[in-house]
Tab-separated table of C-alpha atoms in Angstrom:
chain	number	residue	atom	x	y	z
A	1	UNK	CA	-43.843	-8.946	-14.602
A	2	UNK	CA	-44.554	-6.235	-12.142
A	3	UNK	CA	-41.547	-7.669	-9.905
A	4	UNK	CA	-39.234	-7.954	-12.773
A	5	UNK	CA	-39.808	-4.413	-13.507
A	6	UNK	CA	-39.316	-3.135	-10.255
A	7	UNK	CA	-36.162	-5.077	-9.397
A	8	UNK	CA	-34.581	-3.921	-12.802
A	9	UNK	CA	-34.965	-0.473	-11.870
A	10	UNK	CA	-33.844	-0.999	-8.294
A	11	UNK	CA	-30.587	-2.712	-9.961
A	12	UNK	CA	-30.033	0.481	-12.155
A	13	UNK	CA	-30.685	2.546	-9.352
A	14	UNK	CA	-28.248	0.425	-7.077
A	15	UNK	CA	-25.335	0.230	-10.072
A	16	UNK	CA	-26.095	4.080	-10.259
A	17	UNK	CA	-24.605	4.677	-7.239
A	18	UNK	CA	-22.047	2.184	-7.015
A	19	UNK	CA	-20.533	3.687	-9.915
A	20	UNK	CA	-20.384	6.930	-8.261
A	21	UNK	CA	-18.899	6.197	-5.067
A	22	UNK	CA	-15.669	3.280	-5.939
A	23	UNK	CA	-13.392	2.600	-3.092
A	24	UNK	CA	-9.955	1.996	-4.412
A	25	UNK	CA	-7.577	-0.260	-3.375
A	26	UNK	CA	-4.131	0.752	-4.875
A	27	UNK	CA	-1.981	-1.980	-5.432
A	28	UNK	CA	0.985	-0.135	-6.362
A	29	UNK	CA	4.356	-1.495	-7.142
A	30	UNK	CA	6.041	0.220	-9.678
A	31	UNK	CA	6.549	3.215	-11.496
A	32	UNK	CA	3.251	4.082	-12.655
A	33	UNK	CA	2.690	4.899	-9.377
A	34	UNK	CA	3.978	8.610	-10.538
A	35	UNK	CA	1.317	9.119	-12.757
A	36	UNK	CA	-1.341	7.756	-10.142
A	37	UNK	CA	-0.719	10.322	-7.881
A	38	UNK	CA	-1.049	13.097	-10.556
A	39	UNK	CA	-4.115	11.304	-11.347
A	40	UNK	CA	-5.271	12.622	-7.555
A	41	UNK	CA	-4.135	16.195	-8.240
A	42	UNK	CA	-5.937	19.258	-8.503
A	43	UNK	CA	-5.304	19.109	-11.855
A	44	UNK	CA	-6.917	15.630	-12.679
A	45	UNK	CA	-9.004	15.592	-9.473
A	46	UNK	CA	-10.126	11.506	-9.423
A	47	UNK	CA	-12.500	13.159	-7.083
A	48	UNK	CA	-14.852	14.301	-9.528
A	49	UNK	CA	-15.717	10.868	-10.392
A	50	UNK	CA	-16.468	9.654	-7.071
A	51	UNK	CA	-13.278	7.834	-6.827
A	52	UNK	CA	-11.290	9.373	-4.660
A	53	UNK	CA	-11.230	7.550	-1.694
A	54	UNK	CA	-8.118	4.622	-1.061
A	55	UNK	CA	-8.876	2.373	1.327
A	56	UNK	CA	-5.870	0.035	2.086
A	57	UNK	CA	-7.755	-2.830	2.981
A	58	UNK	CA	-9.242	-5.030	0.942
A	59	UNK	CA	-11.920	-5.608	2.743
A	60	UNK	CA	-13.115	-2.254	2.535
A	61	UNK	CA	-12.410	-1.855	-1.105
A	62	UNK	CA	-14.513	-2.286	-4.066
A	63	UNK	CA	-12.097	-1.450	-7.232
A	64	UNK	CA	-8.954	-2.683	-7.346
A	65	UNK	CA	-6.135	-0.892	-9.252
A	66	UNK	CA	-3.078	-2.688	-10.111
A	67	UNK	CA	-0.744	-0.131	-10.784
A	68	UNK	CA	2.617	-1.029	-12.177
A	69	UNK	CA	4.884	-4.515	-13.088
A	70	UNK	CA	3.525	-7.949	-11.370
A	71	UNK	CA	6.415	-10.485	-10.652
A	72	UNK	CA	5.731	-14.550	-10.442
A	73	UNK	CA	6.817	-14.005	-6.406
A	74	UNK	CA	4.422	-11.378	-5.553
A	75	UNK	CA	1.122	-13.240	-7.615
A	76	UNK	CA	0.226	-14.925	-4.847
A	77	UNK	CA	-0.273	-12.012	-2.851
A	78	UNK	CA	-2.064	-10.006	-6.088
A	79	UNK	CA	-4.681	-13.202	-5.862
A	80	UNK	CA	-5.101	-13.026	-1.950
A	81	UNK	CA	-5.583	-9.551	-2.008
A	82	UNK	CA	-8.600	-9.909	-4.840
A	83	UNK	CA	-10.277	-12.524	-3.150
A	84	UNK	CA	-10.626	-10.345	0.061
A	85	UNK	CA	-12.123	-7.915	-1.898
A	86	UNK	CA	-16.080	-8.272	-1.288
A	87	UNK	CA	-18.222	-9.002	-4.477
A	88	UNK	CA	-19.080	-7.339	-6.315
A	89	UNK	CA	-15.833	-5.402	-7.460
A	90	UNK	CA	-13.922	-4.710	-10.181
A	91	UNK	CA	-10.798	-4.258	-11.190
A	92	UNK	CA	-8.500	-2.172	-13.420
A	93	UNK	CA	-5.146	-2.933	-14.782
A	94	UNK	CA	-2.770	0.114	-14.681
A	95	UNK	CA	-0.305	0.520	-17.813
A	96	UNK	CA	1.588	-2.239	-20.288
A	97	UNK	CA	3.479	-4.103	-17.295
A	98	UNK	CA	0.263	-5.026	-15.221
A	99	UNK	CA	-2.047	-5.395	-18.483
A	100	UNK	CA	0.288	-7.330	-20.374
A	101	UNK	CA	3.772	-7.756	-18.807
A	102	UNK	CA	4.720	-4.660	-21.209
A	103	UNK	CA	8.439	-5.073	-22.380
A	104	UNK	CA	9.208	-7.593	-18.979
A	105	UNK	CA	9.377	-10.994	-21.284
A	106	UNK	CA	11.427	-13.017	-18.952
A	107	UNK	CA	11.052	-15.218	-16.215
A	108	UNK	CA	10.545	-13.065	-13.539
A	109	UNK	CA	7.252	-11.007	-14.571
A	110	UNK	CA	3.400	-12.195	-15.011
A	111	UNK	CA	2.313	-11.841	-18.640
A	112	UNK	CA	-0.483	-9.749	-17.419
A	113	UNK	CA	-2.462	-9.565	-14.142
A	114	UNK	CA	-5.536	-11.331	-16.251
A	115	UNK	CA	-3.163	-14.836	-15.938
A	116	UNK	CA	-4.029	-14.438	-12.349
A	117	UNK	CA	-7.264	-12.592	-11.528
A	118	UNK	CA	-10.072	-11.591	-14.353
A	119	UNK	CA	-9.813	-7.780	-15.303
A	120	UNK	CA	-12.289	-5.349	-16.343
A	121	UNK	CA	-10.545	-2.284	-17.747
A	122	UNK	CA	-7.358	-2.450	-18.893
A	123	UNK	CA	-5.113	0.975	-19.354
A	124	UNK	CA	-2.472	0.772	-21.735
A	125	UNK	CA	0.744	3.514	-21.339
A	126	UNK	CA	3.985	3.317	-19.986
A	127	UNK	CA	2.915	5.075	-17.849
A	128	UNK	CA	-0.713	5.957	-18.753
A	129	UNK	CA	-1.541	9.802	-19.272
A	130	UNK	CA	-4.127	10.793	-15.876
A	131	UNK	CA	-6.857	11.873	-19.231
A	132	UNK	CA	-6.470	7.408	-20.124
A	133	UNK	CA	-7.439	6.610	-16.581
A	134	UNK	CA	-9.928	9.087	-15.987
A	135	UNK	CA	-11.155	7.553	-19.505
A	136	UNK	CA	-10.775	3.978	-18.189
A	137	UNK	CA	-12.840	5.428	-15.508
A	138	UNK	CA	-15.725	6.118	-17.323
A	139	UNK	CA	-15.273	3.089	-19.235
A	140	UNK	CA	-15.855	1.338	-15.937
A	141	UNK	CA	-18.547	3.290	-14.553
A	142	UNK	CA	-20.627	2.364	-18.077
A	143	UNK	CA	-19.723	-1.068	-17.437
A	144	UNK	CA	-21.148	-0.632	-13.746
A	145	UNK	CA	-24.345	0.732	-14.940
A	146	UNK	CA	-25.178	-1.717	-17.337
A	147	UNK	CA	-23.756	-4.978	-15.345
A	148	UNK	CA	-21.392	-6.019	-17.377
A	149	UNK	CA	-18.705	-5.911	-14.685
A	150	UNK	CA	-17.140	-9.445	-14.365
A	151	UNK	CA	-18.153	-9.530	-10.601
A	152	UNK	CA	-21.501	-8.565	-11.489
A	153	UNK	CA	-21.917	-11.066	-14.295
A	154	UNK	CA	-20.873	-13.820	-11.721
A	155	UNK	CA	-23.218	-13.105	-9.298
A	156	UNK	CA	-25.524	-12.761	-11.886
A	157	UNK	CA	-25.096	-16.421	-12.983
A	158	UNK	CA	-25.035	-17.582	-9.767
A	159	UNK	CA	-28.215	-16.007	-8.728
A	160	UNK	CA	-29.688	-18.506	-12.087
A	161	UNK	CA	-28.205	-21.662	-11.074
A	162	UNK	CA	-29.918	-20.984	-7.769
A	163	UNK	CA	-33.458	-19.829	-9.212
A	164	UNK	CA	-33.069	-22.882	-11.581
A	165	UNK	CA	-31.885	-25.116	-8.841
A	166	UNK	CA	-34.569	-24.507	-6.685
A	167	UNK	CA	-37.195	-24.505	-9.348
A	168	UNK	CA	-35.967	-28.181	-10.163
B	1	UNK	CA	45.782	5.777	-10.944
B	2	UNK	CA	44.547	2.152	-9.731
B	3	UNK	CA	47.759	0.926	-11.848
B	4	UNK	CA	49.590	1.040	-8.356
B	5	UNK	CA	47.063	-1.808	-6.636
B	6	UNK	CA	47.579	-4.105	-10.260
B	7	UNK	CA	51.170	-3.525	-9.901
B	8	UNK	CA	51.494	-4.375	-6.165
B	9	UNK	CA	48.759	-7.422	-6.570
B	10	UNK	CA	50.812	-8.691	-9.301
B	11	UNK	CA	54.170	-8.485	-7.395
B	12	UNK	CA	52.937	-10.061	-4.521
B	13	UNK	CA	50.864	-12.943	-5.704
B	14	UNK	CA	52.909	-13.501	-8.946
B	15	UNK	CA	51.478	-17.120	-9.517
B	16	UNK	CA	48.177	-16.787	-8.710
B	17	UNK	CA	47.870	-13.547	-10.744
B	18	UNK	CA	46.728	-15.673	-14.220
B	19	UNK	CA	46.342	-12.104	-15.951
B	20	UNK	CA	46.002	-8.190	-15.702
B	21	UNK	CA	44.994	-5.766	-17.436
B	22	UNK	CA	44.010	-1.864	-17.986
B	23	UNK	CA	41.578	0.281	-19.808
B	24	UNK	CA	41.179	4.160	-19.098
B	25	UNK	CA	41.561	3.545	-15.426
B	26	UNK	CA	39.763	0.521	-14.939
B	27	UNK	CA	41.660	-2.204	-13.526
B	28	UNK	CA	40.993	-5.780	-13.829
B	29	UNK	CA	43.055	-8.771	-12.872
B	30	UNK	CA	42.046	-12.540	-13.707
B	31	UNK	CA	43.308	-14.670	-10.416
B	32	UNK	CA	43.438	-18.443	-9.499
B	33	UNK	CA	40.081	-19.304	-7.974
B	34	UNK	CA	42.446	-21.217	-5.461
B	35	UNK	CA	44.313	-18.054	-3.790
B	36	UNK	CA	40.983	-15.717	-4.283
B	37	UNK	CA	40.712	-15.709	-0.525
B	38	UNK	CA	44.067	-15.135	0.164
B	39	UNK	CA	44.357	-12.424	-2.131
B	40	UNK	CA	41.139	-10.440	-0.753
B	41	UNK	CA	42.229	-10.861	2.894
B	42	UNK	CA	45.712	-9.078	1.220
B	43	UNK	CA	43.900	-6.620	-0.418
B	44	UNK	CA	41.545	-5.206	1.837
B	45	UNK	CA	44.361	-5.535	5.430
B	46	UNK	CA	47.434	-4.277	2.978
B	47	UNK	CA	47.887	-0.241	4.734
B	48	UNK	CA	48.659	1.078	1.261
B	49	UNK	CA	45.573	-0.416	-0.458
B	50	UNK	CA	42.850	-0.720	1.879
B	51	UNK	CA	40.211	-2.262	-0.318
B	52	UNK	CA	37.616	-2.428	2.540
B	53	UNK	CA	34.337	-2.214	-0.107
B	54	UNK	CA	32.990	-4.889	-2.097
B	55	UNK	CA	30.797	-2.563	-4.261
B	56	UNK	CA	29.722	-5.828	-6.168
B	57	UNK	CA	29.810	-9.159	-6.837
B	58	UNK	CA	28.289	-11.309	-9.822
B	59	UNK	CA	28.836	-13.544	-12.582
B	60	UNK	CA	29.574	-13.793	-16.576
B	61	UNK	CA	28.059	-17.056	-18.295
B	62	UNK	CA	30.270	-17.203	-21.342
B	63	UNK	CA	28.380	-20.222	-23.033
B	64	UNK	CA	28.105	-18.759	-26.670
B	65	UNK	CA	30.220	-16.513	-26.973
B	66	UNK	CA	32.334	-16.261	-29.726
B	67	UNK	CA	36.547	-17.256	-29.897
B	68	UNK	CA	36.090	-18.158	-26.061
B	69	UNK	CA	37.740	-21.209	-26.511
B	70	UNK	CA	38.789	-23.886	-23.906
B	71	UNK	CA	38.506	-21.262	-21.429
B	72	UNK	CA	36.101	-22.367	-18.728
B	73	UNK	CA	32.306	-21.315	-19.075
B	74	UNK	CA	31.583	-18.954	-15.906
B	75	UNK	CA	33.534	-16.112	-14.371
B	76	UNK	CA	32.595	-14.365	-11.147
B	77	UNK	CA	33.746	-11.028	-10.465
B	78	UNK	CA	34.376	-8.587	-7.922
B	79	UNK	CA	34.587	-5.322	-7.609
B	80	UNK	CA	36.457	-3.642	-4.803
B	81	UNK	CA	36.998	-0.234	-3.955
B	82	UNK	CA	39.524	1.747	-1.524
B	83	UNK	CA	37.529	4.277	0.323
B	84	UNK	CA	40.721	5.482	1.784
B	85	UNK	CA	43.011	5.766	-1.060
B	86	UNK	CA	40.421	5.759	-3.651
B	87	UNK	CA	41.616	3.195	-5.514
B	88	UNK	CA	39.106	0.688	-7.554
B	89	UNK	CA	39.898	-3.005	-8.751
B	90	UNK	CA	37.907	-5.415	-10.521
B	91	UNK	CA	39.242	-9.091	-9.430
B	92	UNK	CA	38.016	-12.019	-11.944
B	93	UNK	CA	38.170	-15.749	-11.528
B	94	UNK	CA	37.427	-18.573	-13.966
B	95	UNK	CA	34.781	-21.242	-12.647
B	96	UNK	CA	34.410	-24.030	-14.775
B	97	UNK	CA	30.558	-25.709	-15.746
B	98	UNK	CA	31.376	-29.031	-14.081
B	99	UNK	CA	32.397	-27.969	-10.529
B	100	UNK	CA	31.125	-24.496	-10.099
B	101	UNK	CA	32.251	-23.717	-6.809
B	102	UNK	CA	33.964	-20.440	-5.413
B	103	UNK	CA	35.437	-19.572	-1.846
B	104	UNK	CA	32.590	-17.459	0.078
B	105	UNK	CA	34.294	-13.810	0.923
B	106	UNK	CA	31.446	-13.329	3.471
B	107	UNK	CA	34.100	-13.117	6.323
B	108	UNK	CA	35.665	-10.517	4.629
B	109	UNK	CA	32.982	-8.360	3.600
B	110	UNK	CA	29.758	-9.108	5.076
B	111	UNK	CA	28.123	-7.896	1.962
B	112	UNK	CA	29.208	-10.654	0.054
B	113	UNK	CA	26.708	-12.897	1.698
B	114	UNK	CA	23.745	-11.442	-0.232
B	115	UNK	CA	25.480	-10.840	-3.363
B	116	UNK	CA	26.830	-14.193	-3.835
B	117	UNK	CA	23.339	-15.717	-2.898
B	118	UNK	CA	22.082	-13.608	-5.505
B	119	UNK	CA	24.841	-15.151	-7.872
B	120	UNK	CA	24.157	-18.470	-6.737
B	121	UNK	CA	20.036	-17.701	-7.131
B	122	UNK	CA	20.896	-16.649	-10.735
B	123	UNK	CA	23.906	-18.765	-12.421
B	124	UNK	CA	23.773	-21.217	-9.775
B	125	UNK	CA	27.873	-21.088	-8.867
B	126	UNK	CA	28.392	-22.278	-5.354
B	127	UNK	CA	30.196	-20.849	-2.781
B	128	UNK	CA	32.295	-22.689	-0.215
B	129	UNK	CA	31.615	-22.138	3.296
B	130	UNK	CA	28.840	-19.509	3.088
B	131	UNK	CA	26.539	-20.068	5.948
B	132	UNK	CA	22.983	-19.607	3.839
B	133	UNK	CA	23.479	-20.415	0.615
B	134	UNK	CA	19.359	-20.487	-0.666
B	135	UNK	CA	17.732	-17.974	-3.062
B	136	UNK	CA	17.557	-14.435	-2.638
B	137	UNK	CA	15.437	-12.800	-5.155
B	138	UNK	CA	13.441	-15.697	-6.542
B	139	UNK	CA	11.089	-18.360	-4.703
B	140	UNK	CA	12.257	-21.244	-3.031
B	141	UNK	CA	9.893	-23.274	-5.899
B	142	UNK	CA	11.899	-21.931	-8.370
B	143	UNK	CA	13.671	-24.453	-10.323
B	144	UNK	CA	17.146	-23.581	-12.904
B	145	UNK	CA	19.126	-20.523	-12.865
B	146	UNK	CA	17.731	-17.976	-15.279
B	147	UNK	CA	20.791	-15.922	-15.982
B	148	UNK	CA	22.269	-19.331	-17.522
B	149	UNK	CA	22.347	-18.983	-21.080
B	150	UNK	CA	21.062	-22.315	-21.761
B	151	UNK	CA	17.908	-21.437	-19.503
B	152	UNK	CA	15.076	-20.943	-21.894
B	153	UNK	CA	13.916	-17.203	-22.734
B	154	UNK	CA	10.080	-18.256	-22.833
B	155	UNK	CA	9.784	-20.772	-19.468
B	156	UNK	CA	7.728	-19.492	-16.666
B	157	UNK	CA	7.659	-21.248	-13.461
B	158	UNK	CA	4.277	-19.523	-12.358
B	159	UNK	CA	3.447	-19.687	-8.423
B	160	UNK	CA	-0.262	-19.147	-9.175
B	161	UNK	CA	-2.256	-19.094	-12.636
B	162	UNK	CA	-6.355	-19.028	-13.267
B	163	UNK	CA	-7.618	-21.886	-15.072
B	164	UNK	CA	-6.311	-22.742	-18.155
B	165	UNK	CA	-9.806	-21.942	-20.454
B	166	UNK	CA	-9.912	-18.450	-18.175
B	167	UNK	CA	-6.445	-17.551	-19.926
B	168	UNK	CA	-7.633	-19.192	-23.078
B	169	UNK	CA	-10.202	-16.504	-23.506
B	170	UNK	CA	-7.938	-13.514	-21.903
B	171	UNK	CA	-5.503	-14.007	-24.553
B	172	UNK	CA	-8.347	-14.140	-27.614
B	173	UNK	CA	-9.648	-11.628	-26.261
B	174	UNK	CA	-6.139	-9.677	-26.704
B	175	UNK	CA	-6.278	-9.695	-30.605
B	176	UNK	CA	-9.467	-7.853	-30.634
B	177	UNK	CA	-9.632	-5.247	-28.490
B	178	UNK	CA	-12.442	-2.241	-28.898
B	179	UNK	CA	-11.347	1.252	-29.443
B	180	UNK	CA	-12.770	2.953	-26.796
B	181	UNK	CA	-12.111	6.584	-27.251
B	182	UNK	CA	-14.733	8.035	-30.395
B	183	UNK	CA	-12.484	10.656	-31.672
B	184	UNK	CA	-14.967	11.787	-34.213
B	185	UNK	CA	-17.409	12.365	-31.525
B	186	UNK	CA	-16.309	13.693	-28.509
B	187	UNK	CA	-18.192	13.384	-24.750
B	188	UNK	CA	-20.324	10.433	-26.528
B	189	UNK	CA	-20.328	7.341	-24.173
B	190	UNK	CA	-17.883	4.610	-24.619
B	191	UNK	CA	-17.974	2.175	-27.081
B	192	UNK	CA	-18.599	-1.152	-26.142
């Protein structure tokens, strides 16, 4: 019991600072992209939220931010992209077009990013006001704190099929 | 002022000229798909013309609309434009459904190479003697040609998709979506 204790406040401590130090990856393709870079302004200041910092690689990333409309041809690379992204990380859908195809109902356009890769925030807007992301933002830092980030929650079960596997 | 290319078009190529006609300034002639080639090489090396621009090339598909007709189903037009005389003319020809095929003006106007792949990508109309003829906007998976009429609104043709019980619960999730902001109680945490 001891143990448990102690690694449940190490995990809180860990998700505390996770939450304050997110690594973006932008993966900007349309529009929205506008209102993204107001978002790093001195007026909005992403910085104060420990988010500041793009990183364009994947690899280096741990939030990635789909910003803007999602066509059937570029998917593939949306999905590659993701799965370079080290676990655990989240990800945040950026207006209508990437959280639901917005007004794009055609052949061209994914219905939403979540046909392709799970999502953990989504923003709606076209575009988004900087005040919804920064909101989004702390949506996803609460969601960080208490595990509940879809990364996190996969990890999570795969750390029990382990501990069950090996205890069978 | 782009009368005097209609009148000159119509003088010279008097039977393959099917049909002109004018609207504040904007000229359009209908032509036999036959002489298109012909006509264009006239068009843009006639001195007193001088169309050397192809500002764009596409297609109509004409499959439900109304008092058409027996005319044929697609038409593919061009629109040209004079940089020297400024002079602009919009050049139509009739393609029907079962043989739609067109004579490639890539030789002409090296633009038209992408813009009638585009056109072929979209309507799927042909065009004789173009030396790539393969999509240009879509993938190479891609099966149909969406601009059709007949091509269904709702079909997707998705390179990659999650697992189907993934999007199951994305799209039940959809109908129920949490406030987040508490308006009644600002700087509270979020809901969840």
């Amino acid at each position: 019991m001891g143990l448990e204790f102690t690694t449940g406040r190490l995990a809180d401590a860990v998700n505390w600072a996770r939450k304050f130090s997110l690594f973006q990856y932008p993966f900007v393709t349309a529009c929205c992209a506008m209102e993204y870079m107001a978002l790093w302004g001195p007026r909005y200041d992403v910085a104060r939220f420990g988010a500041e910092f793009p990183r364009f690689s994947p690899r280096q990333a741990d939030m990635l931010m789909i910003v803007g409309t999602v066509s059937e041809r570029n998917a593939p690379v949306l999905k590659r992209i993701y799965e370079q992204i080290c676990e655990p990380k989240w990800v945040i859908a950026f207006g209508v077009c990437a959280s639901s195809g917005g007004f794009y109902q055609n052949y061209a356009v994914t219905p939403g990013i979540d046909h392709i890769i799970p999502v953990d925030v989504y923003i709606p807007g076209c575009p988004p006001r900087p005040e919804a992301v920064l909101d989004a933002l702390i949506l996803l830092q609460h969601k960080i704190q208490t595990g509940e980030g879809h990364s996190q929650r996969r990890i999570r079960l795969a750390q029990q099929q382990q501990a069950s596997g090996g205890a069978r | 002022m782009s009368q005097v290319a209609l009148e000159k078009l119509a003088a010279r190529f008097e039977a393959a000229v099917l049909e002109t006609h004018g609207f504040r300034g904007d000229e359009t002639a209908v032509v036999e798909a036959r002489a298109l080639r012909e006509i264009c090489l006239w068009l843009r090396d006639e001195p007193s013309l001088a169309f050397d621009m192809l500002c764009d090339a596409t297609a109509v598909d004409y499959l439900t609309y109304p008092g058409r007709g027996e005319k044929p189903r697609f038409e593919v037009v061009y629109h040209l434009y004079s940089t020297q005389h400024r002079l602009r003319l919009r050049l139509k020809v009739l393609v029907p459904e079962e043989l739609p095929e067109v004579d490639s003006l890539h030789e002409l106007w090296p633009i038209a190479n992408w813009l009638e792949r585009e056109i072929w990508d979209m309507y799927g109309i042909r065009f004789r003697g173009h030396p790539e003829l393969r999509r240009i906007l879509l993938y190479e998976e891609f099966v149909g040609h969406p601009l059709r009429k007949d091509y269904p609104k709702e079909k997707r043709q998705p390179l990659v998709r999650r697992p189907e019980p993934e999007i199951a619960e994305v799209l039940a999730r959809r109908g129920r979506a949490r406030p987040i902001l508490d308006l009644a109680n600002p700087g509270s945490p979020p809901k969840r």
